[in-house]
Amino acid sequence: METIVLAFTILIVIAFLIFLFSTMKIVPQQHAWVVERFGRYHATLQPGLTLLLPLFDRVAYKHSLKEITLEVPSQVCITRDNTQLEVDGILYYQVTDPMRASYGSANYQVAITQLAQTTLRSVIGKLELDKTFEERDGINHSVVSAIDASAMNWGVKVLRYEIKDLTPPKEILHAMQAQITAERGKRALIAASEGRRQEQINIATGEREAAIARSEGAKQAVINQAQGEASKVLAIAEATASAIRQVAAAIEAPGGINAVQLRVAEHYVDAFGELARTNNTLIVPANFADVASLISGAMKIVTKQPNVSG
């Protein structure tokens, strides 16, 4: 009898522990659990320890509140200029309302994936092929804006969308490669012509500057020569003026006029002597026989003292 009582007690304890553990729920950080009571939404459990009523409450949905990456499958899109592009991408979203995420859509991941694909086809259909490669940021923004408005009803916030690959047909790829090669060849030719043009400009500029330098040198040489001649003439003039001043000062000294008269007479006589040596015809004065008269005639050249001021 005691064995039966002991066994019954152990069963009650085990049942109580099972009941206790079934009522205790530990929600991890950055998670949210949706609880239903009698099949209806009851509460959203936040991270931590929570007690539930067994047989009445059950955890119906578990959501992660972290940022989630969702790969959008590859699809074929047609551009405005009727070119097929194979496009795939990655969608980043986050659950913001666990209750709506549980009951707003049967599968919100499939819903936002399908919406991303349809929006992407619509956006690319408005662009030409070349613009699709240039406007990737604009395409991503348009997709996010279109999805986010609908995803709010599903309790999901679409954070961003990124295009992974834009793959045109092989024929288009070959044509684009040929265009790029031609464009690079064109830029190479332009660069070479610009180099030759710059070379000719540099040569012409150098020759012009050399000619200017030579002309400036010649001009400076003429100026220097003229200045030298002017300095020479000025020096001669100053020397002559100085000599004249010295002669004038000597004349004004006592006996100076007599010395001048004597010097003039000597030059007068020497002049006639020079004429006798250098000419075939001898020129003599009429009173040559009288030497005293000759000298007296020479002395008459200077008859009075000149008025010389120092």
XYZ file of C-alpha atoms in Angstrom:
310
model
C 0.000 0.000 0.000
C 2.780 2.374 0.842
C 4.438 1.557 -2.486
C 1.301 2.540 -4.353
C 1.056 5.801 -2.422
C 4.694 6.577 -3.132
C 4.298 5.873 -6.819
C 1.179 8.012 -6.967
C 3.011 10.853 -5.240
C 5.875 10.635 -7.705
C 3.435 10.760 -10.600
C 1.779 13.823 -9.145
C 5.149 15.541 -8.746
C 6.150 14.687 -12.304
C 2.817 15.909 -13.595
C 3.215 19.115 -11.643
C 6.718 19.671 -13.035
C 5.491 19.007 -16.558
C 2.628 21.427 -15.971
C 5.037 24.002 -14.536
C 7.511 23.732 -17.382
C 4.731 23.841 -19.937
C 3.542 27.135 -18.521
C 7.029 28.687 -18.570
C 8.264 30.167 -21.857
C 11.627 31.884 -22.360
C 11.699 34.186 -25.407
C 15.210 34.933 -26.777
C 16.482 38.448 -27.359
C 15.400 40.064 -30.684
C 12.521 37.597 -31.014
C 8.757 37.890 -30.616
C 6.289 35.045 -30.101
C 2.591 35.269 -30.910
C 0.298 33.500 -28.424
C -3.202 32.279 -29.255
C -5.860 31.432 -26.671
C -8.648 29.182 -27.834
C -7.481 29.737 -31.399
C -7.577 33.539 -31.270
C -4.758 36.060 -30.987
C -4.048 36.708 -27.339
C -0.643 38.396 -26.884
C 2.835 38.951 -28.247
C 5.539 37.691 -25.922
C 8.581 39.903 -25.512
C 12.108 38.594 -24.731
C 12.329 37.058 -21.258
C 10.420 34.612 -19.043
C 6.618 34.353 -19.447
C 3.967 32.036 -17.968
C 1.197 30.566 -20.141
C -1.934 28.597 -19.315
C -1.561 25.013 -20.478
C -4.324 23.638 -22.678
C -5.601 27.204 -23.174
C -2.602 29.121 -24.587
C -0.215 28.076 -27.284
C 2.652 29.722 -29.156
C 1.333 29.974 -32.728
C 4.113 31.980 -34.442
C 7.744 32.811 -33.731
C 9.332 35.804 -35.424
C 12.870 37.126 -35.505
C 13.136 40.900 -35.163
C 16.613 41.000 -36.714
C 17.342 42.292 -40.201
C 16.735 39.421 -42.592
C 18.236 38.868 -46.039
C 15.927 37.453 -48.678
C 17.259 36.441 -52.083
C 15.020 37.432 -54.986
C 15.185 34.796 -57.747
C 16.534 35.690 -61.177
C 13.970 36.818 -63.763
C 13.904 38.175 -67.309
C 13.013 41.866 -67.713
C 12.489 43.753 -70.974
C 13.873 47.285 -71.286
C 12.285 50.187 -73.078
C 14.334 49.472 -76.207
C 13.149 45.812 -76.221
C 16.296 44.242 -74.806
C 16.022 41.276 -72.482
C 17.894 41.441 -69.195
C 18.302 38.698 -66.644
C 18.107 40.358 -63.239
C 18.379 39.045 -59.700
C 18.739 40.803 -56.383
C 18.733 40.725 -52.597
C 16.031 42.156 -50.361
C 16.649 43.291 -46.780
C 13.644 43.487 -44.454
C 12.710 43.445 -40.774
C 9.573 42.357 -38.917
C 8.154 45.380 -37.105
C 4.672 44.082 -36.143
C 4.644 40.369 -35.184
C 0.832 40.236 -35.053
C 0.405 41.540 -38.616
C 3.269 39.377 -39.803
C 1.355 36.377 -38.441
C -2.114 37.169 -39.742
C -1.629 39.785 -42.486
C -0.342 37.339 -45.099
C -0.173 33.586 -45.437
C 3.545 33.940 -46.275
C 4.923 37.453 -46.211
C 8.316 36.354 -47.563
C 6.752 35.014 -50.742
C 4.551 38.102 -50.954
C 7.391 40.618 -50.798
C 9.486 38.504 -53.165
C 6.739 38.464 -55.790
C 6.118 42.177 -55.302
C 9.833 42.914 -55.697
C 9.940 41.013 -58.990
C 6.875 42.690 -60.476
C 8.054 46.147 -59.392
C 11.504 45.488 -60.829
C 10.028 44.500 -64.205
C 7.943 47.663 -64.229
C 10.879 49.957 -63.370
C 13.283 48.398 -65.894
C 10.599 48.536 -68.586
C 10.726 52.337 -68.373
C 14.502 52.512 -68.962
C 16.729 51.907 -71.955
C 19.510 49.349 -71.796
C 22.345 51.809 -71.160
C 20.371 53.564 -68.429
C 19.790 50.337 -66.514
C 23.524 50.094 -65.792
C 23.764 53.766 -64.839
C 20.575 53.984 -62.746
C 21.036 50.999 -60.432
C 20.658 53.163 -57.335
C 17.475 54.686 -58.736
C 16.081 51.227 -59.549
C 16.835 49.989 -56.027
C 15.144 53.013 -54.490
C 12.040 52.608 -56.683
C 11.680 48.945 -55.738
C 11.995 49.698 -52.014
C 9.448 52.529 -52.206
C 6.911 50.355 -54.038
C 7.292 47.340 -51.727
C 7.394 49.259 -48.459
C 3.913 50.714 -48.879
C 2.347 47.244 -49.226
C 4.630 45.502 -46.743
C 3.390 47.710 -43.900
C 0.109 45.766 -43.972
C 2.135 42.594 -43.440
C 3.986 43.937 -40.419
C 7.259 44.078 -42.379
C 9.596 47.004 -43.036
C 11.596 46.766 -46.275
C 14.962 48.365 -45.583
C 16.711 48.192 -48.977
C 16.990 46.292 -52.221
C 20.204 45.614 -54.113
C 20.538 44.328 -57.668
C 23.154 41.588 -57.801
C 23.478 41.003 -61.535
C 22.233 42.592 -64.734
C 22.987 40.118 -67.507
C 22.056 41.011 -71.105
C 22.098 38.422 -73.930
C 25.441 37.311 -75.355
C 24.871 39.222 -78.598
C 24.354 42.426 -76.641
C 27.445 41.717 -74.554
C 29.562 41.291 -77.721
C 28.150 44.503 -79.183
C 28.827 46.388 -75.957
C 32.371 45.020 -75.850
C 32.951 46.122 -79.445
C 31.562 49.555 -78.626
C 33.837 49.861 -75.600
C 36.854 48.793 -77.695
C 36.007 51.358 -80.374
C 35.496 54.047 -77.759
C 38.849 53.291 -76.190
C 40.522 53.398 -79.618
C 38.869 56.730 -80.286
C 40.092 58.107 -76.967
C 43.606 56.840 -77.748
C 43.608 58.623 -81.130
C 42.284 61.801 -79.555
C 44.924 61.618 -76.844
C 47.676 61.111 -79.447
C 46.445 64.030 -81.550
C 46.201 66.211 -78.464
C 49.779 65.233 -77.631
C 51.008 66.202 -81.107
C 49.035 69.433 -80.955
C 50.513 70.290 -77.579
C 53.974 69.430 -78.904
C 53.563 71.844 -81.841
C 52.258 74.516 -79.492
C 55.227 74.028 -77.187
C 57.693 74.224 -80.110
C 56.049 77.378 -81.501
C 55.965 78.925 -78.050
C 59.647 78.119 -77.526
C 60.629 79.599 -80.900
C 58.574 82.721 -80.230
C 60.132 83.183 -76.816
C 63.614 82.604 -78.293
C 62.963 85.214 -81.013
C 61.717 87.663 -78.408
C 64.794 87.012 -76.290
C 67.104 87.547 -79.287
C 65.342 90.773 -80.247
C 65.484 91.968 -76.666
C 69.206 91.167 -76.615
C 69.798 93.066 -79.869
C 67.749 95.974 -78.596
C 69.713 96.063 -75.366
C 72.992 95.888 -77.314
C 71.970 98.905 -79.435
C 70.911 100.759 -76.313
C 74.180 99.931 -74.601
C 76.199 101.034 -77.671
C 74.242 104.277 -77.914
C 74.715 104.905 -74.217
C 78.442 104.194 -74.641
C 78.708 106.668 -77.551
C 76.767 109.253 -75.590
C 78.997 108.721 -72.580
C 82.042 109.067 -74.832
C 80.802 112.315 -76.396
C 79.881 113.631 -72.967
C 83.309 112.759 -71.598
C 85.045 114.529 -74.560
C 82.814 117.543 -74.127
C 83.480 117.671 -70.411
C 87.237 117.327 -71.039
C 87.161 120.095 -73.678
C 85.138 122.336 -71.402
C 87.579 121.668 -68.575
C 90.517 122.492 -70.884
C 88.842 125.699 -72.033
C 88.201 126.706 -68.436
C 91.837 126.060 -67.580
C 93.023 128.140 -70.591
C 90.644 130.957 -69.656
C 91.962 130.890 -66.102
C 95.546 131.009 -67.428
C 94.724 134.003 -69.694
C 93.241 135.932 -66.807
C 96.428 135.424 -64.791
C 99.137 138.155 -64.939
C 101.111 137.908 -68.200
C 98.595 135.505 -69.627
C 97.618 137.676 -72.620
C 101.261 138.083 -73.580
C 101.763 134.325 -73.507
C 98.743 133.863 -75.747
C 100.007 136.445 -78.200
C 103.384 134.765 -78.288
C 101.824 131.340 -78.793
C 99.679 132.636 -81.652
C 102.712 134.198 -83.315
C 104.576 130.875 -83.062
C 101.731 128.996 -84.682
C 101.525 131.675 -87.399
C 105.162 131.241 -88.288
C 104.949 127.426 -88.095
C 101.984 127.463 -90.427
C 103.916 129.238 -93.152
C 106.802 126.863 -92.646
C 104.524 123.875 -93.047
C 103.099 125.295 -96.248
C 106.618 125.644 -97.627
C 107.322 121.928 -96.982
C 104.050 120.394 -98.214
C 103.261 122.443 -101.373
C 105.065 122.859 -104.667
C 104.302 126.537 -104.666
C 105.993 128.574 -101.993
C 103.718 131.132 -100.407
C 105.496 133.969 -98.705
C 104.116 137.154 -97.288
C 104.828 140.466 -99.038
C 106.936 141.669 -96.166
C 108.881 138.394 -95.773
C 112.204 140.288 -95.859
C 111.355 142.015 -92.691
C 111.057 139.260 -90.032
C 110.164 141.768 -87.376
C 107.273 142.952 -89.521
C 106.179 139.290 -89.953
C 106.077 138.686 -86.253
C 104.403 142.025 -85.682
C 101.730 141.070 -88.186
C 101.123 137.801 -86.361
C 100.893 139.599 -83.055
C 98.117 141.786 -84.439
C 95.827 138.721 -84.519
C 95.437 139.041 -80.795
C 95.080 142.792 -80.258
C 93.083 142.765 -77.099
C 92.398 140.383 -74.230
C 89.284 138.290 -74.850
C 86.490 138.502 -72.362
C 86.635 134.943 -70.948
C 84.702 134.124 -67.835
C 85.657 131.121 -65.793
